């Protein structure tokens, strides 16, 4: 089934540890995005990528890094996790940045303790 | 600052009635507005888009209105069904790319059989 796959589904992580959230899409979309969703704050953009090899910062990029080595994969890395990074993380993609619709993965629930 | 407001309180309605959800915004000039559905533990799913020069859009039992003077969008579900129970997010986008889309916090709809 075409779509976006995120891994892991959930994770409990000790503060200070490094963690990479994985995201893979098979729709050959150029643009990909990482959001975090927190109660009362809605979805906030962390980083995005217009096409393979390029990335950009969103609203809340601090403490996170991304890479886009190919079209399909867009991993999100927390270099040294802190409790404030406890959240649900969603990866999304769209045909291009000019698209008016994005497709979301099922999310990764991350708890930093 | 830009602000999107959706009713944070859950909306409970009887099956068969029309559900109406509200999205208000301030300090924003969106090129278009979107509505997404989000089920528990899942990512948002795109439902409808309405552009700034459109007053109303319909899709099956869904209807969206957009009043740029009032800075408000209304999302209607007619003949509501228990399967419509979910959280509904509105999202606003200026021109210039999907990375600029801003999401509301969502309203939870519960359709009671």
GROMACS .gro file of C-alpha atoms in nm, chain A residues 33 35 37-38 40-45 48 59 90 92 94 96-107 109, chain B residues 32 34 36 38-39 41-49 51 87 89 96-106:
model
   56
   33UNK     CA    1   0.811   1.741   0.634
   35UNK     CA    2   0.598   1.794   1.253
   37UNK     CA    3   0.207   1.756   1.778
   38UNK     CA    4   0.157   1.859   2.136
   40UNK     CA    5  -0.301   2.247   2.293
   41UNK     CA    6  -0.039   2.349   2.039
   42UNK     CA    7  -0.135   2.168   1.725
   43UNK     CA    8   0.106   2.053   1.459
   44UNK     CA    9   0.427   2.253   1.437
   45UNK     CA   10   0.679   2.219   1.156
   48UNK     CA   11   1.121   2.021   0.572
   59UNK     CA   12   0.899   2.677   1.322
   90UNK     CA   13   0.453   1.305   1.222
   92UNK     CA   14   0.445   1.401   0.584
   94UNK     CA   15   0.358   1.622  -0.082
   96UNK     CA   16   0.612   1.950  -0.415
   97UNK     CA   17   0.627   2.250  -0.186
   98UNK     CA   18   0.366   2.414  -0.407
   99UNK     CA   19   0.121   2.131  -0.339
  100UNK     CA   20  -0.191   2.209  -0.144
  101UNK     CA   21  -0.223   1.869   0.021
  102UNK     CA   22   0.011   1.663   0.231
  103UNK     CA   23   0.003   1.297   0.323
  104UNK     CA   24   0.091   1.203   0.678
  105UNK     CA   25   0.241   0.897   0.840
  106UNK     CA   26   0.089   0.730   1.144
  107UNK     CA   27   0.321   0.905   1.386
  109UNK     CA   28   0.511   0.871   2.006
  145UNK     CA   29  -0.629   2.887   0.102
  147UNK     CA   30  -0.773   2.319   0.448
  149UNK     CA   31  -0.806   1.755   0.791
  151UNK     CA   32  -0.738   1.294   1.255
  152UNK     CA   33  -0.830   0.971   1.427
  154UNK     CA   34  -0.319   0.739   1.709
  155UNK     CA   35  -0.317   0.826   1.341
  156UNK     CA   36  -0.188   1.105   1.123
  157UNK     CA   37  -0.412   1.375   0.975
  158UNK     CA   38  -0.594   1.297   0.653
  159UNK     CA   39  -0.676   1.572   0.405
  160UNK     CA   40  -1.048   1.634   0.347
  161UNK     CA   41  -1.113   1.963   0.170
  162UNK     CA   42  -0.945   2.279   0.050
  164UNK     CA   43  -0.928   2.912  -0.171
  200UNK     CA   44  -1.069   1.538   1.561
  202UNK     CA   45  -0.803   2.027   1.210
  209UNK     CA   46   0.468   3.046  -0.103
  210UNK     CA   47   0.472   2.679  -0.027
  211UNK     CA   48   0.326   2.407   0.194
  212UNK     CA   49   0.603   2.458   0.447
  213UNK     CA   50   0.419   2.773   0.553
  214UNK     CA   51   0.095   2.596   0.640
  215UNK     CA   52  -0.019   2.664   0.998
  216UNK     CA   53  -0.243   2.415   1.175
  217UNK     CA   54  -0.510   2.476   1.434
  218UNK     CA   55  -0.530   2.263   1.746
  219UNK     CA   56  -0.839   2.081   1.628
   0.00000   0.00000   0.00000
